[in-house]
Short mmCIF file of C-alpha atoms and ligand atoms in Angstrom, two decimals:
data_model
loop_
_atom_site.label_atom_id
_atom_site.label_comp_id
_atom_site.label_asym_id
_atom_site.label_seq_id
_atom_site.Cartn_x
_atom_site.Cartn_y
_atom_site.Cartn_z
CA MET T 66 -93.44 82.02 128.54
CA PRO T 67 -90.65 83.62 130.53
CA GLY T 68 -90.58 83.26 134.29
CA PHE T 69 -90.17 86.05 136.83
CA THR T 70 -87.89 86.20 139.77
CA LYS T 71 -89.10 89.43 141.35
CA MET T 72 -90.98 89.15 144.63
CA ARG T 73 -94.31 90.85 144.37
CA GLU T 74 -96.05 92.69 147.19
CA LYS T 75 -99.65 91.72 147.62
CA LEU T 76 -101.98 94.45 146.38
CA PHE T 77 -105.12 95.56 148.18
CA TYR T 78 -108.19 97.23 146.76
CA TYR T 79 -110.20 100.22 148.02
CA SER T 80 -113.63 101.50 147.03
CA THR T 81 -114.23 104.62 144.91
CA ASN T 82 -116.89 105.60 147.45
CA ARG T 83 -114.56 105.76 150.45
CA TYR T 84 -114.67 109.59 150.81
CA LEU T 85 -118.38 109.68 150.22
CA ASN T 86 -118.86 107.27 153.07
CA GLN T 87 -116.65 109.26 155.41
CA GLN T 88 -118.52 112.46 154.55
CA LYS T 89 -121.71 110.73 155.57
CA GLY T 90 -120.06 109.85 158.90
CA GLY T 91 -119.59 106.17 157.97
CA LYS T 92 -116.43 104.24 158.64
CA PRO T 93 -114.34 103.40 155.60
CA HIS T 94 -114.36 99.71 154.79
CA ASP T 95 -111.16 97.75 155.09
CA ASN T 96 -109.36 97.32 151.82
CA VAL T 97 -109.73 93.87 150.35
CA SER T 98 -107.54 91.36 148.52
CA PHE T 99 -107.88 90.65 144.80
CA ARG T 100 -109.72 87.44 145.63
CA GLU T 101 -112.36 89.31 147.62
CA ALA T 102 -112.67 92.05 145.01
CA LEU T 103 -113.12 89.39 142.34
CA LEU T 104 -115.73 87.37 144.19
CA MET T 105 -117.65 90.39 145.56
CA GLY T 106 -117.67 92.31 142.28
CA GLN T 107 -118.81 95.55 143.85
CA ALA T 108 -117.73 97.07 147.17
CA PRO T 109 -120.25 96.92 150.05
CA ASP T 110 -120.62 100.73 149.87
CA GLU T 111 -121.61 100.36 146.19
CA GLY T 112 -118.33 101.83 144.98
CA LEU T 113 -115.91 100.16 142.58
CA PHE T 114 -112.70 98.46 143.63
CA MET T 115 -109.36 100.13 142.77
CA PRO T 116 -105.82 98.87 143.45
CA GLU T 117 -104.10 100.88 146.22
CA THR T 118 -100.92 101.13 144.22
CA ILE T 119 -100.36 100.72 140.51
CA PRO T 120 -97.52 98.33 139.73
CA GLN T 121 -94.82 99.58 137.37
CA LEU T 122 -93.45 97.90 134.24
CA SER T 123 -90.06 98.76 132.82
CA LEU T 124 -89.77 99.74 129.19
CA ASN T 125 -87.15 97.06 128.89
CA ASP T 126 -89.57 94.33 130.00
CA ILE T 127 -92.27 95.70 127.71
CA LEU T 128 -90.04 95.77 124.63
CA LYS T 129 -88.82 92.23 125.28
CA LEU T 130 -92.33 91.26 124.18
CA LYS T 131 -91.63 92.33 120.60
CA GLY T 132 -92.34 89.42 118.31
CA ARG T 133 -93.60 87.32 121.22
CA PRO T 134 -97.08 85.76 121.37
CA TYR T 135 -99.97 87.42 123.20
CA PRO T 136 -99.84 85.19 126.33
CA ASP T 137 -96.34 86.53 127.10
CA ALA T 138 -97.73 90.08 127.32
CA ALA T 139 -100.63 88.78 129.39
CA LEU T 140 -98.25 87.17 131.85
CA LEU T 141 -96.13 90.31 132.26
CA VAL T 142 -99.19 92.44 133.11
CA ALA T 143 -101.13 89.89 135.15
CA GLU T 144 -98.10 88.93 137.20
CA ALA T 145 -97.60 92.55 138.22
CA TYR T 146 -101.06 92.52 139.88
CA LEU T 147 -101.43 88.90 140.93
CA GLY T 148 -97.87 87.72 141.46
CA ALA T 149 -98.36 87.55 145.23
CA ASP T 150 -101.88 86.08 145.06
CA LEU T 151 -101.35 82.92 143.09
CA PRO T 152 -98.53 80.66 141.90
CA LEU T 153 -96.88 81.56 138.61
CA GLU T 154 -97.74 78.14 137.16
CA THR T 155 -101.44 78.71 137.86
CA LEU T 156 -101.32 82.14 136.29
CA LYS T 157 -99.64 80.71 133.21
CA SER T 158 -102.30 78.06 132.75
CA VAL T 159 -105.09 80.63 133.28
CA ILE T 160 -103.54 82.77 130.57
CA GLU T 161 -102.81 80.02 128.09
CA SER T 162 -106.33 78.66 128.19
CA SER T 163 -107.83 82.18 128.03
CA TYR T 164 -105.86 83.39 125.03
CA ASN T 165 -105.83 80.68 122.41
CA TYR T 166 -106.93 82.85 119.49
CA GLU T 167 -105.39 85.47 117.19
CA VAL T 168 -104.94 89.16 118.04
CA PRO T 169 -104.29 90.78 114.63
CA LEU T 170 -102.64 94.18 114.26
CA GLU T 171 -103.43 95.50 110.80
CA LYS T 172 -101.56 98.32 109.16
CA VAL T 173 -103.95 100.77 107.52
CA VAL T 174 -101.64 103.52 106.34
CA ASP T 175 -98.30 104.93 107.45
CA ARG T 176 -98.03 104.57 111.27
CA ARG T 177 -101.77 103.96 111.72
CA TYR T 178 -102.98 100.53 112.79
CA ILE T 179 -106.14 98.66 113.69
CA LEU T 180 -106.02 96.22 116.59
CA ARG T 181 -108.65 93.56 115.98
CA LEU T 182 -110.06 92.24 119.23
CA ASP T 183 -112.77 90.23 117.50
CA ARG T 184 -111.31 86.73 117.14
CA GLY T 185 -112.48 85.26 120.44
CA PRO T 186 -115.37 82.78 120.69
CA THR T 187 -118.12 85.44 120.62
CA ALA T 188 -116.31 87.87 118.29
CA SER T 189 -116.23 90.90 120.58
CA PHE T 190 -113.45 92.31 122.75
CA LYS T 191 -115.46 91.28 125.80
CA ASP T 192 -114.06 87.77 125.33
CA PHE T 193 -110.62 88.99 126.48
CA ALA T 194 -111.82 90.02 129.90
CA ALA T 195 -114.54 87.42 130.42
CA ARG T 196 -112.30 84.43 129.68
CA MET T 197 -109.58 85.41 132.11
CA MET T 198 -112.04 86.42 134.81
CA ALA T 199 -113.87 83.09 134.54
CA ARG T 200 -110.68 81.12 135.05
CA LEU T 201 -109.56 83.33 137.94
CA MET T 202 -112.93 82.83 139.63
CA SER T 203 -112.63 79.09 139.25
CA HIS T 204 -109.23 79.23 140.87
CA PHE T 205 -110.18 81.55 143.75
CA ARG T 206 -113.56 80.02 144.69
CA ASP T 207 -113.88 78.20 148.01
CA PRO T 208 -112.86 74.60 147.47
CA GLY T 209 -115.81 72.23 147.56
CA LYS T 210 -118.37 74.95 146.95
CA ARG T 211 -119.93 75.56 143.56
CA LEU T 212 -120.20 79.15 142.42
CA ASN T 213 -123.41 80.20 140.74
CA VAL T 214 -123.03 83.13 138.39
CA LEU T 215 -126.15 85.11 137.52
CA VAL T 216 -125.98 87.48 134.54
CA ALA T 217 -128.66 89.70 133.05
CA THR T 218 -127.87 90.62 129.46
CA SER T 219 -129.28 92.52 126.54
CA GLY T 220 -127.00 90.60 124.17
CA ASP T 221 -123.21 90.67 123.78
CA THR T 222 -122.05 90.55 127.40
CA GLY T 223 -124.14 87.47 128.13
CA SER T 224 -122.68 85.38 125.34
CA ALA T 225 -119.09 86.47 126.11
CA VAL T 226 -119.55 85.60 129.79
CA GLY T 227 -121.40 82.36 128.98
CA GLU T 228 -118.75 81.13 126.53
CA ALA T 229 -116.01 82.18 128.95
CA PHE T 230 -117.39 80.01 131.76
CA LYS T 231 -118.26 77.06 129.53
CA GLY T 232 -116.62 73.97 130.97
CA VAL T 233 -114.90 75.92 133.77
CA PRO T 234 -114.80 73.58 136.80
CA GLY T 235 -116.93 74.36 139.86
CA ILE T 236 -119.03 77.10 138.30
CA ASP T 237 -122.54 77.17 136.84
CA VAL T 238 -123.89 80.13 134.91
CA TYR T 239 -127.47 81.34 134.50
CA ILE T 240 -128.04 83.99 131.86
CA LEU T 241 -131.28 85.96 131.83
CA TYR T 242 -132.25 87.76 128.65
CA PRO T 243 -135.41 89.60 127.53
CA ARG T 244 -137.38 87.29 125.24
CA ASP T 245 -138.30 89.89 122.63
CA GLU T 246 -135.24 92.15 122.77
CA VAL T 247 -132.39 90.03 121.44
CA SER T 248 -131.68 89.38 117.76
CA GLY T 249 -132.06 85.90 116.27
CA ARG T 250 -128.30 85.48 116.04
CA GLN T 251 -127.75 86.70 119.60
CA LYS T 252 -130.38 84.26 120.85
CA LYS T 253 -128.64 81.45 118.98
CA GLN T 254 -125.28 82.45 120.51
CA LEU T 255 -126.80 82.43 124.00
CA ASP T 256 -129.01 79.34 123.97
CA THR T 257 -126.51 76.99 122.39
CA ILE T 258 -123.57 77.37 124.77
CA GLY T 259 -124.81 74.40 126.80
CA GLY T 260 -123.08 72.38 129.51
CA ASN T 261 -122.78 74.38 132.72
CA VAL T 262 -124.31 77.47 131.07
CA ARG T 263 -128.11 77.77 130.99
CA THR T 264 -130.26 80.53 129.58
CA LEU T 265 -133.56 81.85 130.88
CA SER T 266 -135.70 83.63 128.33
CA VAL T 267 -137.66 86.16 130.38
CA GLU T 268 -141.06 87.46 129.41
CA GLY T 269 -140.10 91.09 129.94
CA LYS T 270 -137.51 93.76 129.25
CA PHE T 271 -133.81 93.96 130.02
CA ASP T 272 -134.63 95.96 133.15
CA ASP T 273 -136.85 93.11 134.39
CA CYS T 274 -133.96 90.67 133.96
CA GLN T 275 -131.65 92.98 135.84
CA ASN T 276 -134.18 93.41 138.64
CA LEU T 277 -134.61 89.66 139.08
CA VAL T 278 -130.86 89.27 139.42
CA LYS T 279 -130.53 92.19 141.83
CA GLN T 280 -133.34 90.88 144.00
CA ALA T 281 -131.73 87.46 144.14
CA PHE T 282 -128.42 88.99 145.29
CA ALA T 283 -130.21 90.94 148.00
CA ASP T 284 -132.29 87.94 149.15
CA ALA T 285 -130.83 86.63 152.44
CA SER T 286 -132.72 83.35 152.06
CA LEU T 287 -130.52 82.54 149.05
CA SER T 288 -127.20 83.20 150.76
CA GLY T 289 -126.42 79.48 150.87
CA LEU T 290 -126.34 79.30 147.06
CA ASN T 291 -122.98 81.09 146.53
CA LEU T 292 -124.42 83.53 144.04
CA THR T 293 -122.01 85.86 142.31
CA SER T 294 -122.10 88.30 139.42
CA ALA T 295 -119.80 88.66 136.47
CA ASN T 296 -120.69 92.16 135.46
CA SER T 297 -118.47 94.73 133.84
CA ILE T 298 -117.57 96.60 137.01
CA ASN T 299 -115.63 93.67 138.43
CA PHE T 300 -111.93 94.57 138.69
CA GLY T 301 -111.28 91.06 137.37
CA ARG T 302 -112.54 92.33 134.03
CA ILE T 303 -110.44 95.50 134.05
CA LEU T 304 -107.10 93.79 134.57
CA PRO T 305 -107.24 91.71 131.33
CA GLN T 306 -108.11 94.87 129.42
CA MET T 307 -104.71 96.43 130.20
CA ILE T 308 -102.88 93.69 128.35
CA TYR T 309 -103.56 94.38 124.68
CA TYR T 310 -102.25 97.94 124.95
CA VAL T 311 -98.92 96.65 126.21
CA TYR T 312 -98.93 93.93 123.56
CA ALA T 313 -99.67 96.35 120.68
CA TYR T 314 -97.08 98.85 121.87
CA ALA T 315 -94.39 96.18 122.12
CA GLN T 316 -95.10 94.90 118.61
CA LEU T 317 -95.07 98.33 116.93
CA ALA T 318 -93.01 100.86 118.86
CA GLU T 319 -89.32 101.72 118.88
CA TRP T 320 -87.59 102.32 122.20
CA GLY T 321 -89.42 104.97 124.23
CA GLU T 322 -91.57 106.12 121.32
CA GLU T 323 -95.02 107.44 122.27
CA ILE T 324 -98.27 105.95 121.04
CA VAL T 325 -101.89 107.12 120.69
CA PHE T 326 -104.71 104.66 121.34
CA SER T 327 -108.27 105.24 120.21
CA VAL T 328 -110.85 103.23 122.15
CA PRO T 329 -114.56 103.35 121.18
CA SER T 330 -116.23 103.77 124.56
CA GLY T 331 -119.50 102.96 126.33
CA ASN T 332 -119.05 101.93 129.95
CA PHE T 333 -115.36 102.98 129.79
CA GLY T 334 -113.95 99.65 130.98
CA ASP T 335 -111.90 99.16 127.84
CA ALA T 336 -110.45 102.69 127.92
CA LEU T 337 -109.77 102.31 131.64
CA GLY T 338 -107.43 99.44 130.77
CA CYS T 339 -105.42 101.91 128.66
CA GLU T 340 -105.41 104.51 131.44
CA TYR T 341 -103.96 101.92 133.82
CA ALA T 342 -101.42 100.75 131.23
CA ARG T 343 -100.17 104.34 130.92
CA ARG T 344 -99.93 104.65 134.69
CA MET T 345 -97.95 101.40 134.74
CA GLY T 346 -95.35 103.03 132.51
CA LEU T 347 -96.54 102.50 128.94
CA PRO T 348 -95.60 105.60 126.88
CA VAL T 349 -99.13 106.63 125.84
CA ALA T 350 -99.16 110.12 124.32
CA ARG T 351 -102.94 110.37 124.40
CA LEU T 352 -105.95 108.19 125.11
CA VAL T 353 -108.66 108.99 122.57
CA MET T 354 -112.13 107.99 123.82
CA PRO T 355 -114.74 108.54 121.13
CA THR T 356 -118.37 107.93 122.10
CA ASN T 357 -121.50 107.67 119.98
CA GLU T 358 -124.28 110.24 120.43
CA ASN T 359 -124.27 109.51 124.15
CA ASP T 360 -121.92 112.44 124.57
CA GLU T 361 -122.02 113.10 128.34
CA PHE T 362 -118.27 112.60 128.71
CA PRO T 363 -116.94 114.70 125.79
CA ARG T 364 -119.24 117.47 127.00
CA PHE T 365 -117.89 117.15 130.50
CA LEU T 366 -114.30 117.43 129.29
CA GLU T 367 -115.25 120.53 127.36
CA THR T 368 -117.43 122.31 129.92
CA GLY T 369 -116.61 120.80 133.31
CA LEU T 370 -120.31 120.07 133.83
CA TYR T 371 -121.43 116.49 134.09
CA GLU T 372 -124.95 115.63 132.99
CA LYS T 373 -125.80 112.00 132.45
CA ILE T 374 -128.10 111.11 129.57
CA ALA T 375 -131.26 109.27 130.66
CA PRO T 376 -132.61 107.32 128.96
CA SER T 377 -129.54 106.63 126.85
CA ARG T 378 -129.74 107.32 123.10
CA ALA T 379 -130.18 104.32 120.81
CA CYS T 380 -127.30 104.47 118.32
CA LEU T 381 -125.89 102.16 115.69
CA SER T 382 -122.95 101.18 117.89
CA ASN T 383 -125.42 99.65 120.33
CA ALA T 384 -122.94 98.21 122.82
CA MET T 385 -121.97 101.82 123.59
CA ASN T 386 -125.44 103.16 124.29
CA VAL T 387 -124.59 104.29 127.79
CA GLY T 388 -125.82 107.53 129.33
CA HIS T 389 -123.72 107.27 132.50
CA PRO T 390 -120.67 105.02 132.12
CA SER T 391 -120.20 102.76 135.14
CA ASN T 392 -116.41 103.05 135.03
CA LEU T 393 -116.52 106.85 135.05
CA ALA T 394 -116.27 106.52 138.85
CA ARG T 395 -112.86 104.91 138.38
CA PHE T 396 -111.65 107.60 135.96
CA PHE T 397 -112.78 110.32 138.37
CA ASP T 398 -111.03 108.60 141.23
CA LEU T 399 -107.74 108.31 139.31
CA TYR T 400 -107.88 112.05 138.67
CA GLY T 401 -108.77 112.94 142.27
CA GLY T 402 -112.57 113.25 141.93
CA THR T 403 -115.68 111.37 143.03
CA VAL T 404 -118.86 110.65 141.08
CA ASP T 405 -121.53 108.26 142.33
CA ARG T 406 -123.63 105.58 140.68
CA THR T 407 -126.42 108.00 139.90
CA GLY T 408 -124.14 110.51 138.16
CA VAL T 409 -123.84 113.10 140.95
CA VAL T 410 -120.36 114.65 141.13
CA HIS T 411 -119.23 114.95 144.78
CA LYS T 412 -115.71 116.09 144.06
CA MET T 413 -114.34 117.45 140.79
CA PRO T 414 -111.42 115.60 139.25
CA ASP T 415 -108.38 117.52 138.00
CA LEU T 416 -109.90 118.57 134.70
CA GLU T 417 -106.68 120.00 133.28
CA ALA T 418 -104.84 116.74 133.87
CA MET T 419 -107.71 114.80 132.31
CA ARG T 420 -107.65 117.01 129.23
CA LYS T 421 -103.90 116.57 128.95
CA HIS T 422 -104.13 112.78 128.81
CA ILE T 423 -107.57 112.15 127.35
CA PHE T 424 -109.31 113.38 124.22
CA SER T 425 -112.98 112.59 123.77
CA VAL T 426 -115.41 113.38 120.99
CA ALA T 427 -118.91 112.25 120.03
CA VAL T 428 -119.39 110.57 116.64
CA SER T 429 -122.90 110.64 115.18
CA ASP T 430 -124.57 107.67 113.47
CA GLU T 431 -124.33 109.55 110.19
CA GLU T 432 -120.56 110.01 110.60
CA THR T 433 -120.25 106.36 111.65
CA ARG T 434 -121.88 105.20 108.42
CA GLN T 435 -119.80 107.58 106.32
CA THR T 436 -116.65 106.33 108.01
CA ILE T 437 -117.47 102.69 107.29
CA ARG T 438 -117.99 103.58 103.61
CA ARG T 439 -115.01 105.90 103.29
CA VAL T 440 -112.37 103.69 104.91
CA TYR T 441 -113.55 100.73 102.89
CA ASP T 442 -113.20 102.68 99.65
CA GLN T 443 -109.98 104.42 100.64
CA TYR T 444 -108.02 101.65 102.36
CA GLY T 445 -110.00 98.46 101.80
CA LEU T 446 -110.46 98.48 105.59
CA LEU T 447 -113.62 96.76 106.84
CA LEU T 448 -114.96 98.19 110.12
CA GLU T 449 -118.22 97.63 112.00
CA PRO T 450 -120.00 100.52 113.77
CA HIS T 451 -118.00 100.45 117.05
CA GLY T 452 -114.65 100.30 115.31
CA ALA T 453 -115.76 103.07 112.96
CA VAL T 454 -116.51 105.33 115.93
CA GLY T 455 -112.99 104.61 117.17
CA TRP T 456 -111.36 105.37 113.83
CA ARG T 457 -113.38 108.55 113.26
CA GLY T 458 -112.49 109.78 116.76
CA LEU T 459 -108.83 109.19 116.00
CA GLU T 460 -109.11 111.18 112.75
CA GLN T 461 -110.71 114.06 114.62
CA TYR T 462 -108.00 114.02 117.24
CA LEU T 463 -105.22 113.98 114.65
CA ALA T 464 -106.82 116.83 112.72
CA GLN T 465 -107.08 118.96 115.87
CA SER T 466 -103.72 118.16 117.42
CA GLY T 467 -101.50 117.81 114.36
CA GLU T 468 -99.94 114.85 116.18
CA THR T 469 -97.84 112.43 114.11
CA SER T 470 -97.28 109.66 116.68
CA LEU T 471 -97.79 106.01 116.11
CA CYS T 472 -101.56 105.33 116.41
CA VAL T 473 -103.65 102.26 117.13
CA SER T 474 -107.43 102.24 116.88
CA LEU T 475 -109.36 99.34 118.42
CA GLU T 476 -111.88 97.27 116.48
CA THR T 477 -114.03 95.83 119.26
CA ALA T 478 -116.40 93.53 117.34
CA HIS T 479 -116.39 91.50 114.15
CA PRO T 480 -118.15 93.08 111.15
CA ALA T 481 -120.10 89.84 110.63
CA LYS T 482 -122.05 90.68 113.80
CA PHE T 483 -123.68 93.52 111.81
CA PRO T 484 -124.50 91.89 108.46
CA GLU T 485 -127.50 94.08 107.51
CA GLU T 486 -125.71 97.36 108.19
CA ILE T 487 -122.54 96.34 106.33
CA GLU T 488 -124.49 95.00 103.38
CA SER T 489 -126.57 98.13 103.02
CA LEU T 490 -123.48 100.37 103.21
CA LEU T 491 -120.96 98.37 101.20
CA GLY T 492 -122.96 95.82 99.24
CA ILE T 493 -120.96 92.95 100.69
CA ILE T 494 -121.82 90.32 103.28
CA PRO T 495 -118.94 89.97 105.73
CA GLU T 496 -117.74 86.44 106.20
CA LEU T 497 -118.37 84.91 109.62
CA PRO T 498 -115.28 84.47 111.80
CA ALA T 499 -114.21 80.88 112.40
CA SER T 500 -115.73 80.89 115.88
CA MET T 501 -119.21 81.64 114.52
CA ARG T 502 -119.24 79.69 111.28
CA ASP T 503 -121.43 76.87 112.51
CA ILE T 504 -123.78 79.13 114.46
CA ASP T 505 -126.91 78.37 112.47
CA LEU T 506 -126.41 74.63 112.93
CA ARG T 507 -126.12 74.73 116.71
CA SER T 508 -129.08 73.75 118.84
CA GLY T 509 -130.24 74.53 122.34
CA GLU T 510 -133.34 75.83 124.05
CA PRO T 511 -133.75 78.32 126.88
CA LEU T 512 -135.96 77.89 129.89
CA LEU T 513 -138.99 80.15 129.70
CA MET T 514 -139.60 82.35 132.71
CA THR T 515 -142.08 85.03 133.68
CA ALA T 516 -140.67 88.25 135.15
CA ASP T 517 -142.00 87.65 138.67
CA TYR T 518 -139.47 87.20 141.42
CA GLU T 519 -141.25 84.37 143.26
CA SER T 520 -140.98 81.96 140.33
CA PHE T 521 -137.36 82.94 139.73
CA ARG T 522 -136.60 82.34 143.39
CA ARG T 523 -138.28 78.95 143.31
CA PHE T 524 -136.29 78.06 140.22
CA LEU T 525 -133.02 78.98 141.94
CA ILE T 526 -133.82 77.02 145.09
CA THR T 527 -134.80 73.87 143.22
CA THR T 528 -132.07 73.99 140.53
CA LEU T 529 -128.86 75.46 141.87
CA LYS T 530 -126.16 73.32 143.43
CA ALA T 531 -124.06 74.83 146.18
CA ILE T 532 -121.72 71.91 146.72
CA ASP T 533 -119.20 70.63 144.24
C1 PLP H 152 -118.94 96.69 125.26
C2 PLP H 152 -118.49 97.16 123.92
C3 PLP H 152 -117.87 98.43 123.72
C4 PLP H 152 -117.70 99.42 124.84
O1 PLP H 152 -116.74 99.04 125.77
P1 PLP H 152 -116.75 99.73 127.22
O2 PLP H 152 -115.71 99.01 127.98
O3 PLP H 152 -118.13 99.51 127.77
O4 PLP H 152 -116.46 101.16 127.02
C5 PLP H 152 -117.42 98.75 122.46
N1 PLP H 152 -117.60 97.90 121.43
C6 PLP H 152 -118.18 96.70 121.57
C7 PLP H 152 -118.36 95.84 120.38
C8 PLP H 152 -118.65 96.28 122.82
O5 PLP H 152 -119.24 95.07 122.94
#
């Protein structure tokens, strides 16, 4: 990997709720360093952390990445944010151990590509962010203290986070999942990680798991246990998601050429990475953000009225069943607006600017299925439901805009994670990716837990180690 000679200014992070707080007569919190943002996860005023300034990349530096391996792109982007916070050698080793798998760019048809983000250990794009965040946390934790990560999951996030922290020094992970709400294969992925990662199978629903975790974080009597969260609102998970846009652009584009990215979206963390990459200088003509039938955002772009969807609609692309995306607060903030955790808009963003840079459209389950069938017949391209939403959204955008730019659509999970759906649509059984091939042979058992807080608390007090 190349080195850098530039001196970086240390970046600080503010909360998306800062105006809200002032309106209420509160004092704005001091901005925090990356380390604090990473270890706190969420700001004390319940807003999300944002960098005060967005570092810039030169087109020259970006295009030097052409033909280079993924870790080189990761270093260019990560150094721009963290160059003043940790030594270059540390950053390099974080990156090299995070990104030791393929990142295929597949040509579908003239100037249209699929970026496959499904080759990590749990076969979803969440591996990209979780692996780098885990290693950064290990680096930034207080020396001598063990960090205890608590995660509530309904499936994919838990296994990505668990695998990411596996074997990471100084950190133990406890994953809570609802006993009767995860699939057999998901359960296998979770329970068999082992080592410093333990699973608790909770007699209850996902909400019960989340409540247990929230109560533990709020419980002052547990403050000695160094509890932390690894959820998707942590800025440490946004930063790694800027990298693959820069990487893909560098591999495919000619000097200064513009590119369109299509990003199937749920909580908007993935798409936010693209928004930041554009603001760092990447020539992105348009960010296409297709959703499934949870269409609160495309409706907002069209009408200017924001209405969250509660409860969220259960669609085929289940990792995107989100009725109020948590990272919407960050998008609003970048466009001059404020929306809170409950979905109330306090200040409108610049809607015209948003429409200029972002295109969003809802894709129904029916269209998702048709797309999987059609692109397989037409191009021999195998997509799973999330990737199909992305591709369909791109088609809709191109039909409406007449745009002819270079386009990349993201495939965010491996088709083998949806064997029944793929088999019923295409009559084939997708082959498991290398990382999952031995899944049925792995063994491991969860701890069984009732959904009452007192027993969870007792478990934490008797099990967790706070000293390394
Ligand atoms: C989480 C997830 C998404 C949605 O990503 P967001 O960052 O929440 O918008 C899309 N596809 C898959 C497979 C996912 O796991």
